[in-house]
Coordinates of C-alpha atoms in Angstrom, one line a residue:
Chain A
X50 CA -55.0 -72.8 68.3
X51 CA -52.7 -74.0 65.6
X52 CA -51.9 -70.3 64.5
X53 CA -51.4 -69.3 68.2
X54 CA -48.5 -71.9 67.8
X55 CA -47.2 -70.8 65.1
X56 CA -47.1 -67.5 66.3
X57 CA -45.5 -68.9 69.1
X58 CA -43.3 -70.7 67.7
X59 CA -41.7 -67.2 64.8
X60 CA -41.7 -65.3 67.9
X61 CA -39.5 -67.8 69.5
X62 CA -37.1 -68.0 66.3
X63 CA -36.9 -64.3 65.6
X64 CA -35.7 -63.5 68.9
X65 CA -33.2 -66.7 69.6
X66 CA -32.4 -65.9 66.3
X67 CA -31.8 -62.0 67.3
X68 CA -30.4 -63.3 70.5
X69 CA -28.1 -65.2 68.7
X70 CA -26.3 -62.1 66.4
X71 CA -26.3 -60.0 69.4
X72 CA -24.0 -62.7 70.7
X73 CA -21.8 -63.4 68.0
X74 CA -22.0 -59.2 67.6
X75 CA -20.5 -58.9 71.1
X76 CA -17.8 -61.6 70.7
X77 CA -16.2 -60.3 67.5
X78 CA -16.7 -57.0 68.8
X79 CA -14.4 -57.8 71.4
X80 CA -12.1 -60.6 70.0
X81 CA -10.9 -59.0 66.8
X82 CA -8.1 -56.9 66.9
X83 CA -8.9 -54.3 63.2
X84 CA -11.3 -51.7 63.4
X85 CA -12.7 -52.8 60.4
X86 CA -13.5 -56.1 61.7
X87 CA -15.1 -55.1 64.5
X88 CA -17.3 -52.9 62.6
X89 CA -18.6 -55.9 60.1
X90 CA -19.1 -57.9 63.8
X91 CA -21.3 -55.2 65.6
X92 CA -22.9 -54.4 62.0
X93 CA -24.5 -57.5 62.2
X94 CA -26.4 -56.9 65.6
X95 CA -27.2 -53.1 65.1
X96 CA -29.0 -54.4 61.3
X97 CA -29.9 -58.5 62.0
X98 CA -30.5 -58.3 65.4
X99 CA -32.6 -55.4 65.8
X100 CA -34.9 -56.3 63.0
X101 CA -35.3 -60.2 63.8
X102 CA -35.8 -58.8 67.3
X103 CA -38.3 -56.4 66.3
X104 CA -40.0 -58.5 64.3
X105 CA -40.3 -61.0 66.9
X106 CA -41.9 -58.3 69.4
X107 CA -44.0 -57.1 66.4
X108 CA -45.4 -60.2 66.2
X109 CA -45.9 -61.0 70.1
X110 CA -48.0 -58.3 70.4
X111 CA -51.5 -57.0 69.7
X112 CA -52.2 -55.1 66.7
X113 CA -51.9 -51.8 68.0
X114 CA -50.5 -47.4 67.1
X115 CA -47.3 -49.1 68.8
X116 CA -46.4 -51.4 66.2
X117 CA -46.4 -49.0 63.9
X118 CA -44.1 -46.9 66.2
X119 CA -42.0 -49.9 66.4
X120 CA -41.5 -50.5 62.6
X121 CA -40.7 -46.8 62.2
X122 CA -37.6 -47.1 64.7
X123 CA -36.6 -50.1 62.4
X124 CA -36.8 -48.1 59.3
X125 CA -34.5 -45.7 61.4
X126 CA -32.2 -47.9 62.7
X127 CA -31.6 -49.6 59.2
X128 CA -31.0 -46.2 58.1
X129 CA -28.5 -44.7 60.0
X130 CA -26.5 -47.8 61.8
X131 CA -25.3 -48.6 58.3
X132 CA -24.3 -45.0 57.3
X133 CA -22.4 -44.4 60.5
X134 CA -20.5 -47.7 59.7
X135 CA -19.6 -46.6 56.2
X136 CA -18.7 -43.3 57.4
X137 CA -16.6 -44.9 60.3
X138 CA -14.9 -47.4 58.0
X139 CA -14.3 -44.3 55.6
X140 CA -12.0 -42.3 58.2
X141 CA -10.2 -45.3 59.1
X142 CA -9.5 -45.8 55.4
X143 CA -8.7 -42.4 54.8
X144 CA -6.7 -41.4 58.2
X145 CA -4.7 -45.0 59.1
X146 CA -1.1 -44.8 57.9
X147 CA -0.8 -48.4 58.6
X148 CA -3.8 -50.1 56.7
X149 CA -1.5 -51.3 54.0
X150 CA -1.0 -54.0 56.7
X151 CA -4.2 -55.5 56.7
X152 CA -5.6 -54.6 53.4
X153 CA -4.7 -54.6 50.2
X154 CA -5.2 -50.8 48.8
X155 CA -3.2 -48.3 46.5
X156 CA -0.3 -46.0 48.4
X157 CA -2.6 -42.9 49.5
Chain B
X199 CA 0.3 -79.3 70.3
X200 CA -2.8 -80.0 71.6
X201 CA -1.4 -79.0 75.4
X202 CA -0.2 -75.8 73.8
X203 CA -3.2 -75.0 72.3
X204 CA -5.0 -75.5 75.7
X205 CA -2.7 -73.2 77.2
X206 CA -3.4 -70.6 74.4
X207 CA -7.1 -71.0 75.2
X208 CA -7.0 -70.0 78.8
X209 CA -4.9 -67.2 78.5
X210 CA -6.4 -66.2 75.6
X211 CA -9.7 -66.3 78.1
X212 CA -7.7 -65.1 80.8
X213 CA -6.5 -61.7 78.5
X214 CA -2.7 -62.5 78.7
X215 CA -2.7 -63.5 75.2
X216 CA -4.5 -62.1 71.6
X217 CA -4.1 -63.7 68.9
X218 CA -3.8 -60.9 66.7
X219 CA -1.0 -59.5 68.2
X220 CA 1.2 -60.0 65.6
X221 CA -1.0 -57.8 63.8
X222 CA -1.4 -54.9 65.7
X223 CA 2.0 -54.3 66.7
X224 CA 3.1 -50.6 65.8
X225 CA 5.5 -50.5 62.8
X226 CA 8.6 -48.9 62.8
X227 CA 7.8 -46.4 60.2
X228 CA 9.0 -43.0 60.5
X229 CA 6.0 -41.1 58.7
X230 CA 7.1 -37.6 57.6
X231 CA 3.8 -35.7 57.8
X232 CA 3.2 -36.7 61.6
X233 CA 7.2 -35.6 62.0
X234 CA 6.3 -32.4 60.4
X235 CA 3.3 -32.2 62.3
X236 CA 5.8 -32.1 65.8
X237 CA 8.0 -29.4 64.0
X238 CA 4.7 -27.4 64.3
X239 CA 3.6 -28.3 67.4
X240 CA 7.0 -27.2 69.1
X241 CA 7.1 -24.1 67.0
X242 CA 3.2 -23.3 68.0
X243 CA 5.2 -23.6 71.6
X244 CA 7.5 -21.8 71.7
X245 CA 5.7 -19.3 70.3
X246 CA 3.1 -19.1 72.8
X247 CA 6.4 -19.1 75.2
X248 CA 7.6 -15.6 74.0
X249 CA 3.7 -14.1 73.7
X250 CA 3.2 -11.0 76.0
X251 CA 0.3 -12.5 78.0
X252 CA 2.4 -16.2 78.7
X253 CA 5.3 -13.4 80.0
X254 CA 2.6 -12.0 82.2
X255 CA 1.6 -14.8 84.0
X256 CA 4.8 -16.4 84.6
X257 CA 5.5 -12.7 86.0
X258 CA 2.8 -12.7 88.3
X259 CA 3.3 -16.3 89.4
X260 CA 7.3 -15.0 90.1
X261 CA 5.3 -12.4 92.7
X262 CA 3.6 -14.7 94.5
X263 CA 0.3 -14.5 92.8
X264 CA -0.2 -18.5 92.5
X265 CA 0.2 -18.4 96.4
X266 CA -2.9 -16.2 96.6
X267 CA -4.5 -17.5 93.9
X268 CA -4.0 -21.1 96.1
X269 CA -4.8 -20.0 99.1
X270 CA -8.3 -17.8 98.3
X271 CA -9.6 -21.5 96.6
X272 CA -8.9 -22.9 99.8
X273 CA -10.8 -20.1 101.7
X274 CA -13.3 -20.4 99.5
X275 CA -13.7 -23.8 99.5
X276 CA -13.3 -24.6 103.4
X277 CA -16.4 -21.8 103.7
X278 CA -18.2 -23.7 100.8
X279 CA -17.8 -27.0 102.5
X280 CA -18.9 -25.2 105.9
X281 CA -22.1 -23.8 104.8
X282 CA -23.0 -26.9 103.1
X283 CA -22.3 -29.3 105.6
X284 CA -24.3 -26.9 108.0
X285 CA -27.6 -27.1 105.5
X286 CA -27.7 -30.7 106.1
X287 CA -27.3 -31.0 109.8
X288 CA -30.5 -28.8 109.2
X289 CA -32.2 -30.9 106.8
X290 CA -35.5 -32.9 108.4
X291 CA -34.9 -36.3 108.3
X292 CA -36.1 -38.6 105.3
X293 CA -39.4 -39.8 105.2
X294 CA -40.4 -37.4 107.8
X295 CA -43.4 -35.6 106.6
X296 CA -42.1 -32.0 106.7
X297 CA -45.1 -29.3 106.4
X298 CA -43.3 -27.0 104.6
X299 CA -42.5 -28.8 101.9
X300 CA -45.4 -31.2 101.4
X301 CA -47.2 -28.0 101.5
X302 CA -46.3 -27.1 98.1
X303 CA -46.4 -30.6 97.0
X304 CA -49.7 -31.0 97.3
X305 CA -50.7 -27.9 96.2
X306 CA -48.8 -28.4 93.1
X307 CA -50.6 -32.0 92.4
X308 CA -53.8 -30.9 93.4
X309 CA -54.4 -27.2 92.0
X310 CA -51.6 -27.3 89.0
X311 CA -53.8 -27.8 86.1
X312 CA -56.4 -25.1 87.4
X313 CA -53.7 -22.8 88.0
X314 CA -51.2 -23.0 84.8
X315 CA -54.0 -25.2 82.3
X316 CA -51.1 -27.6 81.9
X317 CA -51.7 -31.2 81.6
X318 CA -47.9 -32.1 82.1
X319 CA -47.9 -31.2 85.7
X320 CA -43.7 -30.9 85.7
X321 CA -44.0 -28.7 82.6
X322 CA -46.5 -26.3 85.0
X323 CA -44.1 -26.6 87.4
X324 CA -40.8 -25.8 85.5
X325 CA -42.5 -22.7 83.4
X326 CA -44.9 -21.4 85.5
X327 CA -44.3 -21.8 89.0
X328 CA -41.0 -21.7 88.6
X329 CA -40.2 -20.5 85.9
X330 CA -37.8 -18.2 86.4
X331 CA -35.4 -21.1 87.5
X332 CA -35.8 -22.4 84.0
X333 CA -34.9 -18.8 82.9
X334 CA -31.8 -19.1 84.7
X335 CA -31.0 -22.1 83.3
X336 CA -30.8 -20.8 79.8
X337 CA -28.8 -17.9 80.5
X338 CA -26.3 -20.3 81.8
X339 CA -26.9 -22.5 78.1
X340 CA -26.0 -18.8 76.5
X341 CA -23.4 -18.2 78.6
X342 CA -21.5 -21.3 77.7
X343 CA -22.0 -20.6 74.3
X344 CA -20.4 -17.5 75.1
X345 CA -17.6 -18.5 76.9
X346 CA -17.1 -21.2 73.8
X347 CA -16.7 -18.4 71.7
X348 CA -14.6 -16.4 73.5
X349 CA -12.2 -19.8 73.7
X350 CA -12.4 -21.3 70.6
X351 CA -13.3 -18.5 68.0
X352 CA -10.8 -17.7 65.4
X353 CA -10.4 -15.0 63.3
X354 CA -7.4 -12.7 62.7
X355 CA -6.9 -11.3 66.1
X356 CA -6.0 -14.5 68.3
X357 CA -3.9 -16.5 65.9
X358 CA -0.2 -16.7 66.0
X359 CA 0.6 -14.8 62.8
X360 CA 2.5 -17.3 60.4
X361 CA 2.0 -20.6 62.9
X362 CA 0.0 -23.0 61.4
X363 CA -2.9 -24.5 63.7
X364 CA -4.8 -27.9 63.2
X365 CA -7.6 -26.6 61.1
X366 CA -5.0 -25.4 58.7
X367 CA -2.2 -28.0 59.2
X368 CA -4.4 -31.1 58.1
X369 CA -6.8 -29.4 55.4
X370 CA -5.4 -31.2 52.6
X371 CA -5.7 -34.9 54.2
X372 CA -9.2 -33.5 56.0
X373 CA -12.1 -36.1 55.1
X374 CA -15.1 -33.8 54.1
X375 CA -18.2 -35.7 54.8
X376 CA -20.7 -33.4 52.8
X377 CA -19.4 -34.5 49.5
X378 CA -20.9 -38.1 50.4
X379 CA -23.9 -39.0 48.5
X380 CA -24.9 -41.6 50.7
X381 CA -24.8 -39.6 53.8
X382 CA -26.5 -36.9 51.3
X383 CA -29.1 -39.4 50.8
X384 CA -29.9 -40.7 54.2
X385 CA -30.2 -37.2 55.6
X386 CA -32.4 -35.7 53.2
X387 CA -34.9 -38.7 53.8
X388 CA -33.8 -38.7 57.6
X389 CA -33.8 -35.2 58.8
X390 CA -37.4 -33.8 57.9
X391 CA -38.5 -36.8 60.5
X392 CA -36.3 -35.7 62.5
X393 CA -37.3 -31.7 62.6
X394 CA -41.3 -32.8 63.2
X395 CA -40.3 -34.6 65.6
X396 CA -38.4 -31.8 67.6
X397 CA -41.2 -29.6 66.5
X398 CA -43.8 -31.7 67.9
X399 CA -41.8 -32.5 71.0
X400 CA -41.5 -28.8 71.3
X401 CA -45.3 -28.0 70.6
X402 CA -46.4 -30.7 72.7
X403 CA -44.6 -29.7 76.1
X404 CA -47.5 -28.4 78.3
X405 CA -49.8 -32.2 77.2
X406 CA -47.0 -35.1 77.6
X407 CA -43.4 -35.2 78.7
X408 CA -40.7 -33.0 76.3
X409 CA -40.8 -29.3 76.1
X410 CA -38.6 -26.8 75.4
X411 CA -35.0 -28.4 76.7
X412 CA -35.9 -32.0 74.7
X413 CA -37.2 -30.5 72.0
X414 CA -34.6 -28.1 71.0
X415 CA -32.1 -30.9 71.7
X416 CA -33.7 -32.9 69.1
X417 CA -33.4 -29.8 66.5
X418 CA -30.0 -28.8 67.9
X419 CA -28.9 -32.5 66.7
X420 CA -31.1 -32.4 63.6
X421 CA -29.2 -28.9 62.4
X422 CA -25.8 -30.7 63.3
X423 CA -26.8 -33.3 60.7
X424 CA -27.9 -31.2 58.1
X425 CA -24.7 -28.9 58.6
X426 CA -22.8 -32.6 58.2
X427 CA -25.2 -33.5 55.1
X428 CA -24.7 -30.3 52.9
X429 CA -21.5 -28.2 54.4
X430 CA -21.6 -25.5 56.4
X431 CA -20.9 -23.8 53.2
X432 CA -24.8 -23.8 52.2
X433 CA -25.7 -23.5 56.1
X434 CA -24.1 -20.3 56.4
X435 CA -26.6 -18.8 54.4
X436 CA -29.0 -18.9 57.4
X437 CA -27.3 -19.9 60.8
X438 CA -24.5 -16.4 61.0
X439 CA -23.5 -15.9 63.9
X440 CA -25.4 -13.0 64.3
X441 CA -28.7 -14.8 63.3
X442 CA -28.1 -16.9 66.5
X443 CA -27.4 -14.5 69.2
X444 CA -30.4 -12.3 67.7
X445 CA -32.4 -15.7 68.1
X446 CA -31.0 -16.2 71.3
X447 CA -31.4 -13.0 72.4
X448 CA -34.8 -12.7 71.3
X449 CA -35.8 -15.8 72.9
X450 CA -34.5 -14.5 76.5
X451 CA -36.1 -11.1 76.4
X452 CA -39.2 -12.4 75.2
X453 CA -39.4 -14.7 78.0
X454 CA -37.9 -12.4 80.6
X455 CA -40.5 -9.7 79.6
X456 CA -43.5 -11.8 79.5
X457 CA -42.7 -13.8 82.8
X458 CA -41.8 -10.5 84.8
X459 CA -45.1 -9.1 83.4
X460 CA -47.0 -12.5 84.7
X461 CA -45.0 -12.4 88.0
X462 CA -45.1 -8.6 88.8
X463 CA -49.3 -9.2 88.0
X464 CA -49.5 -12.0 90.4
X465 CA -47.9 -10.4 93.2
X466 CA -50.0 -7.5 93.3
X467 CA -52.9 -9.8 93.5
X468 CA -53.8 -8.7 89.8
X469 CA -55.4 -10.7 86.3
X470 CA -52.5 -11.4 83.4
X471 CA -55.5 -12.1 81.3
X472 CA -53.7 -14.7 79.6
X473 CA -56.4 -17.2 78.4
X474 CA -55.0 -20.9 79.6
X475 CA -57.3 -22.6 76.9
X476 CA -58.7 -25.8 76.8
X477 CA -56.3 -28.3 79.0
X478 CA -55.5 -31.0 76.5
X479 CA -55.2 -29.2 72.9
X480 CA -51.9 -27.5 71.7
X481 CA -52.9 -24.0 72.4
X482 CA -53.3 -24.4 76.4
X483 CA -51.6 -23.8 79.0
X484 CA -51.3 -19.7 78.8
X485 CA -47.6 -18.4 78.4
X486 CA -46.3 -22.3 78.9
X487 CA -46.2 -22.6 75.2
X488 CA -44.5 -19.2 73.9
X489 CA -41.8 -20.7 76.8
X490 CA -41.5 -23.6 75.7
X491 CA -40.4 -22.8 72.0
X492 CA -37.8 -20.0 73.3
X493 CA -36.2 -22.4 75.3
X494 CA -36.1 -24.9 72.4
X495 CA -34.4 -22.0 70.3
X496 CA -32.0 -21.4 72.9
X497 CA -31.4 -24.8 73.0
X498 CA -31.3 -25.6 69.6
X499 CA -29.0 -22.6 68.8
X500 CA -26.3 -23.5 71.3
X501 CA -26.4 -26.8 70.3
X502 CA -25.2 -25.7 67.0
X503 CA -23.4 -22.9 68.0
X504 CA -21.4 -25.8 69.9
X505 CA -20.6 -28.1 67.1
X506 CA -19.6 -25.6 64.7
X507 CA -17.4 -23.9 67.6
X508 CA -15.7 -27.2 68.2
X509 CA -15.4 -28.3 64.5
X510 CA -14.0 -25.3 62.6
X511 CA -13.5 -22.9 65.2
X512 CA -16.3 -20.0 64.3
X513 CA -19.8 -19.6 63.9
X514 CA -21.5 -18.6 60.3
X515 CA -19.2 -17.3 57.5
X516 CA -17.1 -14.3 59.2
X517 CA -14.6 -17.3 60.1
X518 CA -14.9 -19.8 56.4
X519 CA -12.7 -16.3 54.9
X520 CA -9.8 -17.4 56.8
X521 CA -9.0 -20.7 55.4

C-alpha cells in the first residue's frame, strides 16, 4: 500500500512539476521581447517538461511495449528540441544586424 | 509610485504596454548591405520591365486580353458554382440510409479482407478498390514537382544575364548548416531511426494504418535532414535529378501497368493469379504492397525534389555549377 503511495505521490510531483515549466515556458514565451529569450523560456518546456511529464506517465502506468515507446519519444525529443534551438539561436546570431544591442559580441 | 506601477500592471495585462519596448525599438542605422541589396532589387526590376515576355503581356493586356481573360473566369466559375450547387439539391438527405451507397459500404466492411487479403480495410480500399484514384493522386504529386521545376529551376537559360539574384546576392553572409558538428552528430544518430521507421510504415501499409503517402512522407523528411546534415554536395552523388524522375517515373508505370493488368482481368471476369498471402504477415495483400512502396517513392522524391527546389533553386548537381 505504502509503495502505491509513493507512486502516487512522484506521479503527482513529476507532472505538477511538468505542469509547472510548461507554465512558466508559455509566459516567457510570450512576455519577453528578444528572440533569444524566448528560446531559453520555451527550451525549458520542450526539455524539463516533457521529460518530468513523461516520467510521470511512465510511472502511472503498467509495465507495458508502451513505455518503452514512450521513453524512445523522450530520447527523441531531448535530441532534436535542443538542436533546433541551437540552430535557431545560431541564425539569429549570424543574420541580426542589431544584436550588438542586447548582447555583447565582436562587430561581424 | 506604487499607483504607477498599478497602472503599468494592467496595461501591461491589457497589451497597451511592454516593458521591453525600449528595447526593441528599430535603430536608426542605415546598414549598407541591405541598401545595396534595394539597388539590386530595383535593377532586377527594371530589368524584368524591358524583358520581351513582360512587353508581351502588357501588349496583350493593351488589346483587351485581361477583359477576356476576366470575363471566361467568371463564365467559368458562374457554371462551376451552377453544377455544384445543383449536385447537392440532389444529394439524399443525411442520415438517410441511401441503398446505393450503403451498398458498397457494407460490401467493403464485410468482403474486403477476402477480396484484397488486406487487414487495413482503408488501405484495401485506397489501392485496390480504388486504386486508380490513388494513381491519380500521384500524378498530381509529380506534377507539382513538375510545375516546381519549371518555376523555380535555375540554370543559364532563365536568369537575367549580369543581375544578381538572392541565391547569389547573400552567398557570402549565407549560414551553411552542414558544417555543424552538432547537427552532424544528432542526425547521424537520428536519421537511421528515422528511415526504419518510414520503411516500416511503408512495409506495414496493408496490416495497420500508414502506407505509401505516410511512409514516404517520413523518408521525404528523413532525406531533407540528411541533405541539411552532410550538404547537398555529398547528396548529389545519389539524388540527380535524373535519378528522381527515373524513380518517379518508374514508380507510376509500374503501378499503372500492374493495376490496368488487375483491372482489365477483373472486368472480363478473369484470375490475376496474384497470390494475396497470409492476411496479417508483410507479404499479404497481393499487389497492395508493390503499391504501397511506389507511392512512398513518389512521395518521398517530391518531397525532396521540393526542398531542394525551394532552397537553392535546382535539383542534383546540373544547377551547384552555377554558383
Amino acid at each position: 500500500m505504502s509503495m502505491e503511495w509513493l507512486r502516487f505521490w512522484l506521479v503527482f510531483i513529476l507532472i505538477v512539476g511538468s505542469l509547472l515549466g510548461f507554465t512558466f515556458s508559455v509566459i516567457g514565451f510570450y512576455r519577453f521581447g528578444f528572440l533569444m529569450n524566448r528560446l531559453h523560456a520555451s527550451g525549458i518546456g520542450d526539455t524539463f517538461g516533457i521529460l518530468c511529464m513523461a516520467l510521470g506517465l511512465l510511472l502511472a502506468q503498467e509495465p507495458s511495449l508502451s513505455m518503452g515507446k514512450m521513453a524512445l519519444a523522450v530520447i527523441f525529443l531531448w535530441f532534436t528540441s535542443p538542436t533546433s534551438s541551437h540552430f535557431l539561436c545560431q541564425v539569429e546570431f549570424y543574420t541580426n544586424p542589431d544584436l550588438y544591442r542586447y548582447v555583447d559580441r565582436e562587430a561581424k | 509610485m506604487k499607483q504607477n506601477l498599478e497602472k503599468r500592471l494592467w496595461k501591461w495585462l491589457e497589451g497597451e504596454w511592454e516593458p521591453l519596448d525600449y528595447l526593441s525599438e528599430p535603430a536608426e542605422v542605415r546598414d549598407s548591405s541591405r541598401e545595396s541589396l534595394k539597388e539590386q532589387k530595383k535593377h532586377l526590376r527594371e530589368s524584368i520591365d524591358r524583358m520581351e515576355h513582360t512587353q508581351a503581356v502588357v501588349r496583350a493586356e493593351q488589346k483587351g486580353f485581361y477583359a477576356f481573360y476576366t470575363l471566361t473566369a467568371v463564365i467559368c466559375c458562374l457554371v462551376l458554382i451552377g453544377v455544384l450547387l445543383y449536385s447537392v439539391a440532389n444529394v439524399s438527405e443525411y442520415g438517410v440510409e441511401n441503398p446505393l451507397t450503403m451498398e458498397v459500404v457494407g460490401r467493403y466492411v464485410s468482403r474486403g479482407l477476402y477480396e484484397t487479403g488486406a487487414v487495413n480495410v482503408v488501405s484495401g480500399m485506397i489501392l485496390d478498390y480504388r486504386a486508380f484514384d490513388t494513381l491519380g493522386e500521384s500524378h498530381v504529386l509529380f506534377t507539382a514537382l513538375v510545375c516546381v521545376l519549371i518555376l523555380l529551376h535555375r540554370d543559364r537559360k532563365n536568369m537575367l544575364p549580369g543581375v544578381e539574384d538572392y541565391y547569389t546576392v547573400s552567398r557570402e553572409n549565407y549560414y551553411e548548416l552542414s558544417g555543424d558538428p552538432i547537427l552532424r552528430t544528432v542526425g547521424m544518430v537520428l536519421l537511421p531511426c528515422i528511415f526504419l521507421y518510414g520503411i516500416y510504415v511503408l512495409l506495414n501499409g496493408q496490416n495497420s494504418p500508414g502506407g505509401g503517402f505516410s511512409g514516404g512522407t517520413v523518408m521525404g523528411s528523413a532525406l531533407i535532414i540528411l541533405s541539411a546534415c552532410v550538404g547537398f554536395a555529398r547528396t548529389d552523388r545519389f539524388f540527380t535529378r535524373r535519378m528522381i524522375t527515373l524513380v518517379i517515373f518508374v514508380s507510376l508505370a509500374f503501378y499503372s501497368l500492374a493495376k490496368g493488368y488487375v483491372f482489365f482481368m477483373g472486368a472480363n471476369g478473369l484470375e490475376n493469379h496474384i497470390p494475396k498471402g497470409v492476411p496479417g504477415t508483410i507479404l499479404s495483400g497481393g499487389l497492395i504492397l508493390p503499391l504501397n512502396i511506389a507511392v512512398g517513392m513518389v512521395v518521398a522524391c517530391t518531397m525532396y525534389g521540393f526542398y531542394s527546389l525551394f532552397k537553392r533553386g535546382s535539383i542534383g548537381e546540373d544547377g551547384t555549377s552555377l554558383d
